[in-house]
Each structure stands twice: as C-alpha cells, then as structure tokens.
C-alpha cells in the first residue's frame, strides 16, 4: 500500500514538474525577451548602467529556463531520464544551471548596488556608476560563474542510473556553502541592503537639484529593483532550505514514501524558485 502510494506521488510529481516548467518556460521566455527588446531599443534607457544588468540577467534567465525545460521534457519524450545514461548531459545541465544561477543572482545584486550609488547624495559615489564598471562587473561575474562549474563537471557521476554528487567533500560544499551562502544568504543580504538604501536615497532625491526626467527614471528603476529583490527573497529562500535539507539528510530511495514526499515538496518549491527566472 505504501509502495503504491509512493509510486503515485512520484508520477504526479513528474507530471506536475513537466507542465509547470513548460508553462514557466513559455511566460518567462516571452517576458525576458520583452525586457531585452524594451530596454535596448528605448533611447531613455540606452545609457543607463542598471539596464545593462537587467538585460544580462534576462539573457541568463532565458538560458536557465531553456535548460530547466529540457530537464523535464526530455524524460517525458524518451520515457527515461537521459541524465541517468548520458554522462555529458548529467554534467552539462548542472553546469549550465549553476553558472546561470550565479550570473542571474549577481546581476540582481549589481543592479541594487548601482541604484544605491546612482541615487546617492555623495557626488563621488554617483561617479562610480559608469558603463565601464558595469561591463567589468558583468564580465567578472560570468568568468567566475563558469569557473565555479568545474567541480560540478568533475564530481557529478552516474550510479545505478542516478545522476548525482557522491563525493562527500563536494556534498558538504553544496550543503553548507553553495545553497545556504553562495546562492542563498549572500545574494539575498547584498540585494536587500542596497535596495533599501537606494529606496531611502530616492525618498530624499526631491531635495536635490535633479532634472525631473532623471528623478522619475531613478524612482521607477529603484521601485522596479526593490520589487525584484522582494520577489527574489520570497522565491529563493524556501528552495535553498529544501535543497540543503535534501543533501544534509541524505534523502534516498531506501524509504520510498519519504523520498516521494520530499520530491513532491522539492518540485513545488522548485516551481516557485524557477519563477525567479521568469
């Protein structure tokens, strides 16, 4: 009875993941393409550094959503998970997901910090917001994110048709640093602090001699970044906690019902997490 229930839950989880990911892929791709189109064609945004961060994030998001869609659609098409038989796909999908996650999250932090600097009453801080600095930060983020995927390419293995990390040191890194810090607390903390500081700056910007068009643009961009950061926190923290628990508790198929329930919870939280990219 328990085994039958577990199998039903796993089947439901698979179908839920397939349809929810497909839906998020559709709306997310359209939304990110509109971001790129609007922010790169309107003259008002053309020389704004914050827009460069938003466009970079949108490109990373499209790649991320496409990878997630393939992760769930390929098993549905072939009736088996290619990651359980193809070592290349096992490693490649995780490397893409990891790198795009770090690029996307870092650009959120960059855009929040940029808004704080550009709206600051200190002239020296406003001078730091240049296209050259934005380009340097983005290129650095991309390079570091790609280099960070090397351990995934090394330690991901296929055992008993399961693509996973079996190395204890890498598991500890994922459990205690990657999920809780690098893709969890650190970007959430940085983005939160700078978005709040930028919001306070915008509230005082009326007192400065700033052209009304620039003032409105700063207010709009700051409001957009602040909302983005709030959504980022809400959607990211629960998923990171679930992933940490999965690695620390060493959830496996020895208890099939427990494994199925954890998988279902992970799928639901994963859906919300993927909305980050949509």
mmCIF file of C-alpha atoms in Angstrom:
data_model
loop_
_atom_site.group_PDB
_atom_site.id
_atom_site.type_symbol
_atom_site.label_atom_id
_atom_site.label_comp_id
_atom_site.label_asym_id
_atom_site.label_seq_id
_atom_site.Cartn_x
_atom_site.Cartn_y
_atom_site.Cartn_z
ATOM 1 C CA UNK A 1 0.000 0.000 0.000
ATOM 2 C CA UNK A 2 2.775 2.415 0.995
ATOM 3 C CA UNK A 3 4.783 1.495 -2.104
ATOM 4 C CA UNK A 4 1.760 2.069 -4.354
ATOM 5 C CA UNK A 5 1.130 5.478 -2.780
ATOM 6 C CA UNK A 6 4.777 6.448 -3.209
ATOM 7 C CA UNK A 7 4.711 5.488 -6.894
ATOM 8 C CA UNK A 8 1.531 7.564 -7.403
ATOM 9 C CA UNK A 9 3.165 10.566 -5.732
ATOM 10 C CA UNK A 10 6.281 10.205 -7.890
ATOM 11 C CA UNK A 11 4.163 10.026 -11.057
ATOM 12 C CA UNK A 12 2.166 13.088 -10.013
ATOM 13 C CA UNK A 13 5.406 14.926 -9.217
ATOM 14 C CA UNK A 14 6.792 14.090 -12.652
ATOM 15 C CA UNK A 15 3.663 15.339 -14.424
ATOM 16 C CA UNK A 16 3.448 18.431 -12.229
ATOM 17 C CA UNK A 17 7.103 19.304 -12.902
ATOM 18 C CA UNK A 18 6.663 18.809 -16.645
ATOM 19 C CA UNK A 19 3.608 21.052 -17.027
ATOM 20 C CA UNK A 20 4.659 23.733 -14.530
ATOM 21 C CA UNK A 21 8.130 24.002 -16.068
ATOM 22 C CA UNK A 22 6.682 24.209 -19.589
ATOM 23 C CA UNK A 23 4.316 26.981 -18.513
ATOM 24 C CA UNK A 24 7.075 28.932 -16.737
ATOM 25 C CA UNK A 25 9.353 28.451 -19.756
ATOM 26 C CA UNK A 26 6.705 29.948 -22.070
ATOM 27 C CA UNK A 27 5.838 33.013 -19.994
ATOM 28 C CA UNK A 28 9.430 33.500 -18.821
ATOM 29 C CA UNK A 29 10.928 33.455 -22.305
ATOM 30 C CA UNK A 30 8.363 35.971 -23.540
ATOM 31 C CA UNK A 31 8.903 38.204 -20.503
ATOM 32 C CA UNK A 32 12.694 38.163 -20.734
ATOM 33 C CA UNK A 33 12.637 38.798 -24.483
ATOM 34 C CA UNK A 34 10.362 41.797 -23.865
ATOM 35 C CA UNK A 35 12.823 43.044 -21.236
ATOM 36 C CA UNK A 36 15.671 42.827 -23.731
ATOM 37 C CA UNK A 37 13.615 44.437 -26.515
ATOM 38 C CA UNK A 38 12.304 47.342 -24.437
ATOM 39 C CA UNK A 39 15.497 48.198 -22.577
ATOM 40 C CA UNK A 40 17.736 48.004 -25.644
ATOM 41 C CA UNK A 41 15.517 49.950 -28.069
ATOM 42 C CA UNK A 42 14.169 52.857 -25.985
ATOM 43 C CA UNK A 43 16.578 55.832 -26.011
ATOM 44 C CA UNK A 44 15.628 56.712 -22.435
ATOM 45 C CA UNK A 45 17.342 53.553 -21.132
ATOM 46 C CA UNK A 46 20.160 53.234 -23.640
ATOM 47 C CA UNK A 47 22.956 54.738 -21.496
ATOM 48 C CA UNK A 48 21.724 53.514 -18.129
ATOM 49 C CA UNK A 49 24.040 51.044 -16.384
ATOM 50 C CA UNK A 50 21.222 49.441 -14.399
ATOM 51 C CA UNK A 51 19.572 48.451 -17.676
ATOM 52 C CA UNK A 52 22.767 46.623 -18.695
ATOM 53 C CA UNK A 53 22.402 44.461 -15.576
ATOM 54 C CA UNK A 54 18.719 43.795 -16.305
ATOM 55 C CA UNK A 55 19.458 42.773 -19.909
ATOM 56 C CA UNK A 56 22.303 40.479 -18.792
ATOM 57 C CA UNK A 57 20.017 38.873 -16.217
ATOM 58 C CA UNK A 58 17.329 38.367 -18.874
ATOM 59 C CA UNK A 59 19.781 36.574 -21.196
ATOM 60 C CA UNK A 60 20.929 34.293 -18.353
ATOM 61 C CA UNK A 61 17.295 33.675 -17.415
ATOM 62 C CA UNK A 62 16.374 32.535 -20.938
ATOM 63 C CA UNK A 63 19.267 30.037 -20.975
ATOM 64 C CA UNK A 64 18.292 28.841 -17.488
ATOM 65 C CA UNK A 65 14.602 28.380 -18.378
ATOM 66 C CA UNK A 66 15.530 26.502 -21.558
ATOM 67 C CA UNK A 67 17.761 24.124 -19.572
ATOM 68 C CA UNK A 68 15.072 23.514 -16.944
ATOM 69 C CA UNK A 69 12.515 22.838 -19.699
ATOM 70 C CA UNK A 70 14.827 20.246 -21.292
ATOM 71 C CA UNK A 71 15.490 18.610 -17.896
ATOM 72 C CA UNK A 72 11.782 17.796 -17.530
ATOM 73 C CA UNK A 73 10.694 17.446 -21.165
ATOM 74 C CA UNK A 74 13.388 15.004 -22.321
ATOM 75 C CA UNK A 75 12.353 12.270 -19.830
ATOM 76 C CA UNK A 76 8.735 12.736 -20.929
ATOM 77 C CA UNK A 77 9.700 12.353 -24.595
ATOM 78 C CA UNK A 78 12.068 9.390 -24.211
ATOM 79 C CA UNK A 79 10.273 7.807 -21.227
ATOM 80 C CA UNK A 80 13.578 7.799 -19.362
ATOM 81 C CA UNK A 81 15.895 10.442 -17.949
ATOM 82 C CA UNK A 82 18.872 10.929 -20.323
ATOM 83 C CA UNK A 83 20.919 12.154 -17.331
ATOM 84 C CA UNK A 84 20.822 8.598 -15.984
ATOM 85 C CA UNK A 85 22.638 7.235 -19.047
ATOM 86 C CA UNK A 86 24.468 10.180 -20.637
ATOM 87 C CA UNK A 87 27.362 11.427 -18.518
ATOM 88 C CA UNK A 88 27.707 14.506 -20.743
ATOM 89 C CA UNK A 89 24.106 15.607 -20.161
ATOM 90 C CA UNK A 90 24.384 14.742 -16.462
ATOM 91 C CA UNK A 91 27.322 17.125 -16.054
ATOM 92 C CA UNK A 92 26.382 19.740 -18.665
ATOM 93 C CA UNK A 93 22.874 20.502 -17.356
ATOM 94 C CA UNK A 94 24.134 21.058 -13.801
ATOM 95 C CA UNK A 95 26.981 23.250 -15.006
ATOM 96 C CA UNK A 96 24.605 25.426 -17.036
ATOM 97 C CA UNK A 97 22.104 25.710 -14.169
ATOM 98 C CA UNK A 98 24.828 26.594 -11.658
ATOM 99 C CA UNK A 99 26.506 29.208 -13.853
ATOM 100 C CA UNK A 100 23.235 30.879 -14.922
ATOM 101 C CA UNK A 101 22.025 30.944 -11.315
ATOM 102 C CA UNK A 102 25.148 32.771 -10.146
ATOM 103 C CA UNK A 103 25.094 35.179 -13.116
ATOM 104 C CA UNK A 104 21.414 35.970 -12.582
ATOM 105 C CA UNK A 105 21.777 36.433 -8.820
ATOM 106 C CA UNK A 106 24.936 38.541 -9.131
ATOM 107 C CA UNK A 107 23.274 40.906 -11.623
ATOM 108 C CA UNK A 108 20.405 41.385 -9.161
ATOM 109 C CA UNK A 109 22.979 42.419 -6.546
ATOM 110 C CA UNK A 110 24.770 44.661 -9.052
ATOM 111 C CA UNK A 111 21.560 46.413 -10.108
ATOM 112 C CA UNK A 112 20.562 47.020 -6.471
ATOM 113 C CA UNK A 113 24.008 48.401 -5.595
ATOM 114 C CA UNK A 114 24.008 50.519 -8.765
ATOM 115 C CA UNK A 115 20.717 52.122 -7.811
ATOM 116 C CA UNK A 116 22.108 52.940 -4.393
ATOM 117 C CA UNK A 117 25.217 54.568 -5.889
ATOM 118 C CA UNK A 118 23.389 56.439 -8.661
ATOM 119 C CA UNK A 119 20.829 57.922 -6.241
ATOM 120 C CA UNK A 120 23.362 58.781 -3.515
ATOM 121 C CA UNK A 121 23.720 62.387 -2.369
ATOM 122 C CA UNK A 122 27.507 61.856 -2.349
ATOM 123 C CA UNK A 123 28.917 63.003 -5.698
ATOM 124 C CA UNK A 124 31.894 60.603 -5.583
ATOM 125 C CA UNK A 125 29.578 57.576 -5.236
ATOM 126 C CA UNK A 126 27.454 58.738 -8.162
ATOM 127 C CA UNK A 127 30.616 58.998 -10.275
ATOM 128 C CA UNK A 128 31.292 55.270 -9.764
ATOM 129 C CA UNK A 129 28.230 54.279 -11.817
ATOM 130 C CA UNK A 130 29.800 54.001 -15.254
ATOM 131 C CA UNK A 131 29.230 51.698 -18.216
ATOM 132 C CA UNK A 132 32.883 50.640 -17.938
ATOM 133 C CA UNK A 133 32.419 49.465 -14.340
ATOM 134 C CA UNK A 134 29.147 47.716 -15.178
ATOM 135 C CA UNK A 135 30.780 45.875 -18.092
ATOM 136 C CA UNK A 136 33.738 44.869 -15.893
ATOM 137 C CA UNK A 137 31.463 43.521 -13.144
ATOM 138 C CA UNK A 138 29.337 41.548 -15.605
ATOM 139 C CA UNK A 139 32.369 40.027 -17.359
ATOM 140 C CA UNK A 140 33.933 39.146 -13.986
ATOM 141 C CA UNK A 141 30.686 37.552 -12.825
ATOM 142 C CA UNK A 142 30.401 35.457 -15.997
ATOM 143 C CA UNK A 143 34.019 34.250 -15.778
ATOM 144 C CA UNK A 144 33.793 33.351 -12.065
ATOM 145 C CA UNK A 145 30.419 31.633 -12.571
ATOM 146 C CA UNK A 146 31.810 29.498 -15.397
ATOM 147 C CA UNK A 147 34.927 28.589 -13.392
ATOM 148 C CA UNK A 148 32.699 27.673 -10.461
ATOM 149 C CA UNK A 149 31.018 24.975 -12.564
ATOM 150 C CA UNK A 150 34.270 22.995 -12.939
ATOM 151 C CA UNK A 151 33.739 20.996 -9.696
ATOM 152 C CA UNK A 152 30.261 20.036 -10.941
ATOM 153 C CA UNK A 153 31.844 18.679 -14.105
ATOM 154 C CA UNK A 154 34.359 16.715 -12.049
ATOM 155 C CA UNK A 155 32.253 15.276 -9.215
ATOM 156 C CA UNK A 156 28.893 14.575 -10.852
ATOM 157 C CA UNK A 157 28.584 10.839 -11.519
ATOM 158 C CA UNK A 158 26.044 8.269 -12.673
ATOM 159 C CA UNK A 159 25.440 5.378 -10.289
ATOM 160 C CA UNK A 160 22.534 2.963 -10.671
ATOM 161 C CA UNK A 161 21.106 5.260 -13.378
ATOM 162 C CA UNK A 162 21.120 8.214 -10.968
ATOM 163 C CA UNK A 163 22.971 11.437 -11.825
ATOM 164 C CA UNK A 164 24.196 12.966 -8.573
ATOM 165 C CA UNK A 165 27.174 14.090 -6.489
ATOM 166 C CA UNK A 166 28.521 11.161 -4.452
ATOM 167 C CA UNK A 167 31.780 12.758 -3.294
ATOM 168 C CA UNK A 168 31.461 13.664 0.400
ATOM 169 C CA UNK A 169 33.563 16.835 0.196
ATOM 170 C CA UNK A 170 31.501 18.168 -2.712
ATOM 171 C CA UNK A 171 28.295 17.218 -0.903
ATOM 172 C CA UNK A 172 29.469 19.177 2.149
ATOM 173 C CA UNK A 173 30.293 22.156 -0.066
ATOM 174 C CA UNK A 174 26.799 22.102 -1.594
ATOM 175 C CA UNK A 175 25.106 21.594 1.777
ATOM 176 C CA UNK A 176 26.977 24.144 3.844
ATOM 177 C CA UNK A 177 28.172 26.796 1.391
ATOM 178 C CA UNK A 178 26.696 26.734 -2.132
ATOM 179 C CA UNK A 179 22.982 26.560 -1.233
ATOM 180 C CA UNK A 180 22.952 28.394 2.122
ATOM 181 C CA UNK A 181 25.531 31.087 1.278
ATOM 182 C CA UNK A 182 26.525 31.471 -2.377
ATOM 183 C CA UNK A 183 23.045 31.074 -3.889
ATOM 184 C CA UNK A 184 21.152 31.834 -0.692
ATOM 185 C CA UNK A 185 22.005 34.210 2.150
ATOM 186 C CA UNK A 186 24.806 36.192 0.447
ATOM 187 C CA UNK A 187 22.924 37.489 -2.652
ATOM 188 C CA UNK A 188 19.741 37.923 -0.592
ATOM 189 C CA UNK A 189 21.615 40.001 2.005
ATOM 190 C CA UNK A 190 23.506 42.145 -0.527
ATOM 191 C CA UNK A 191 20.455 42.807 -2.690
ATOM 192 C CA UNK A 192 18.265 43.580 0.337
ATOM 193 C CA UNK A 193 20.694 46.045 1.925
ATOM 194 C CA UNK A 194 21.405 48.008 -1.258
ATOM 195 C CA UNK A 195 17.768 48.100 -2.402
ATOM 196 C CA UNK A 196 16.679 49.508 0.979
ATOM 197 C CA UNK A 197 19.479 52.093 0.881
ATOM 198 C CA UNK A 198 18.512 53.037 -2.683
ATOM 199 C CA UNK A 199 14.875 53.410 -1.640
ATOM 200 C CA UNK A 200 15.907 55.776 1.164
ATOM 201 C CA UNK A 201 18.030 57.764 -1.295
ATOM 202 C CA UNK A 202 15.107 58.145 -3.693
ATOM 203 C CA UNK A 203 12.914 59.455 -0.880
ATOM 204 C CA UNK A 204 15.441 62.262 -0.351
ATOM 205 C CA UNK A 205 16.180 62.887 -4.015
ATOM 206 C CA UNK A 206 13.467 65.556 -4.235
ATOM 207 C CA UNK A 207 15.657 67.823 -2.110
ATOM 208 C CA UNK A 208 18.469 67.721 -4.660
ATOM 209 C CA UNK A 209 18.650 69.766 -7.839
ATOM 210 C CA UNK A 210 17.922 66.878 -10.205
ATOM 211 C CA UNK A 211 16.091 67.209 -13.562
ATOM 212 C CA UNK A 212 12.532 65.905 -13.267
ATOM 213 C CA UNK A 213 13.032 63.318 -16.058
ATOM 214 C CA UNK A 214 16.109 61.887 -14.296
ATOM 215 C CA UNK A 215 14.273 61.948 -10.976
ATOM 216 C CA UNK A 216 11.335 59.978 -12.351
ATOM 217 C CA UNK A 217 13.642 57.473 -14.046
ATOM 218 C CA UNK A 218 15.556 56.900 -10.801
ATOM 219 C CA UNK A 219 12.305 56.462 -8.881
ATOM 220 C CA UNK A 220 10.914 53.994 -11.426
ATOM 221 C CA UNK A 221 14.094 51.917 -11.677
ATOM 222 C CA UNK A 222 14.534 51.872 -7.901
ATOM 223 C CA UNK A 223 10.928 50.733 -7.405
ATOM 224 C CA UNK A 224 11.442 48.019 -10.043
ATOM 225 C CA UNK A 225 14.664 46.798 -8.427
ATOM 226 C CA UNK A 226 13.122 46.853 -4.933
ATOM 227 C CA UNK A 227 10.151 44.740 -6.060
ATOM 228 C CA UNK A 228 12.526 42.386 -7.888
ATOM 229 C CA UNK A 229 14.583 41.909 -4.722
ATOM 230 C CA UNK A 230 11.477 41.230 -2.587
ATOM 231 C CA UNK A 231 10.282 38.598 -5.074
ATOM 232 C CA UNK A 232 13.825 37.196 -5.236
ATOM 233 C CA UNK A 233 13.914 36.677 -1.451
ATOM 234 C CA UNK A 234 10.452 35.091 -1.266
ATOM 235 C CA UNK A 235 11.124 32.663 -4.105
ATOM 236 C CA UNK A 236 14.733 31.752 -3.282
ATOM 237 C CA UNK A 237 14.947 31.146 0.482
ATOM 238 C CA UNK A 238 12.432 28.223 0.780
ATOM 239 C CA UNK A 239 14.011 26.347 -2.151
ATOM 240 C CA UNK A 240 17.543 26.761 -0.756
ATOM 241 C CA UNK A 241 16.396 25.429 2.619
ATOM 242 C CA UNK A 242 14.817 22.397 0.926
ATOM 243 C CA UNK A 243 17.959 21.684 -1.119
ATOM 244 C CA UNK A 244 20.145 21.976 1.994
ATOM 245 C CA UNK A 245 17.885 19.529 3.833
ATOM 246 C CA UNK A 246 17.991 17.050 0.935
ATOM 247 C CA UNK A 247 21.799 16.960 0.973
ATOM 248 C CA UNK A 248 22.253 17.031 4.755
ATOM 249 C CA UNK A 249 19.559 14.395 5.465
ATOM 250 C CA UNK A 250 20.896 12.252 2.576
ATOM 251 C CA UNK A 251 17.405 11.633 1.187
ATOM 252 C CA UNK A 252 17.394 8.495 -0.980
ATOM 253 C CA UNK A 253 15.052 5.769 -2.187
ATOM 254 C CA UNK A 254 15.593 3.424 0.775
ATOM 255 C CA UNK A 255 12.342 4.826 2.211
ATOM 256 C CA UNK A 256 10.303 5.221 -0.960
ATOM 257 C CA UNK A 257 7.314 7.087 0.531
ATOM 258 C CA UNK A 258 9.522 9.566 2.366
ATOM 259 C CA UNK A 259 11.583 10.020 -0.802
ATOM 260 C CA UNK A 260 8.422 10.647 -2.849
ATOM 261 C CA UNK A 261 7.074 13.243 -0.396
ATOM 262 C CA UNK A 262 10.399 15.113 -0.293
ATOM 263 C CA UNK A 263 10.479 15.029 -4.099
ATOM 264 C CA UNK A 264 6.982 16.500 -4.304
ATOM 265 C CA UNK A 265 7.835 19.296 -1.870
ATOM 266 C CA UNK A 266 11.022 19.966 -3.815
ATOM 267 C CA UNK A 267 9.086 20.113 -7.090
ATOM 268 C CA UNK A 268 6.597 22.660 -5.699
ATOM 269 C CA UNK A 269 9.346 24.851 -4.193
ATOM 270 C CA UNK A 270 11.354 24.403 -7.398
ATOM 271 C CA UNK A 271 8.435 25.838 -9.366
ATOM 272 C CA UNK A 272 8.451 28.971 -7.240
ATOM 273 C CA UNK A 273 12.234 29.176 -7.470
ATOM 274 C CA UNK A 274 12.072 28.968 -11.279
ATOM 275 C CA UNK A 275 9.707 31.956 -11.277
ATOM 276 C CA UNK A 276 12.849 33.921 -10.375
ATOM 277 C CA UNK A 277 13.945 33.490 -13.978
ATOM 278 C CA UNK A 278 10.508 34.178 -15.448
#
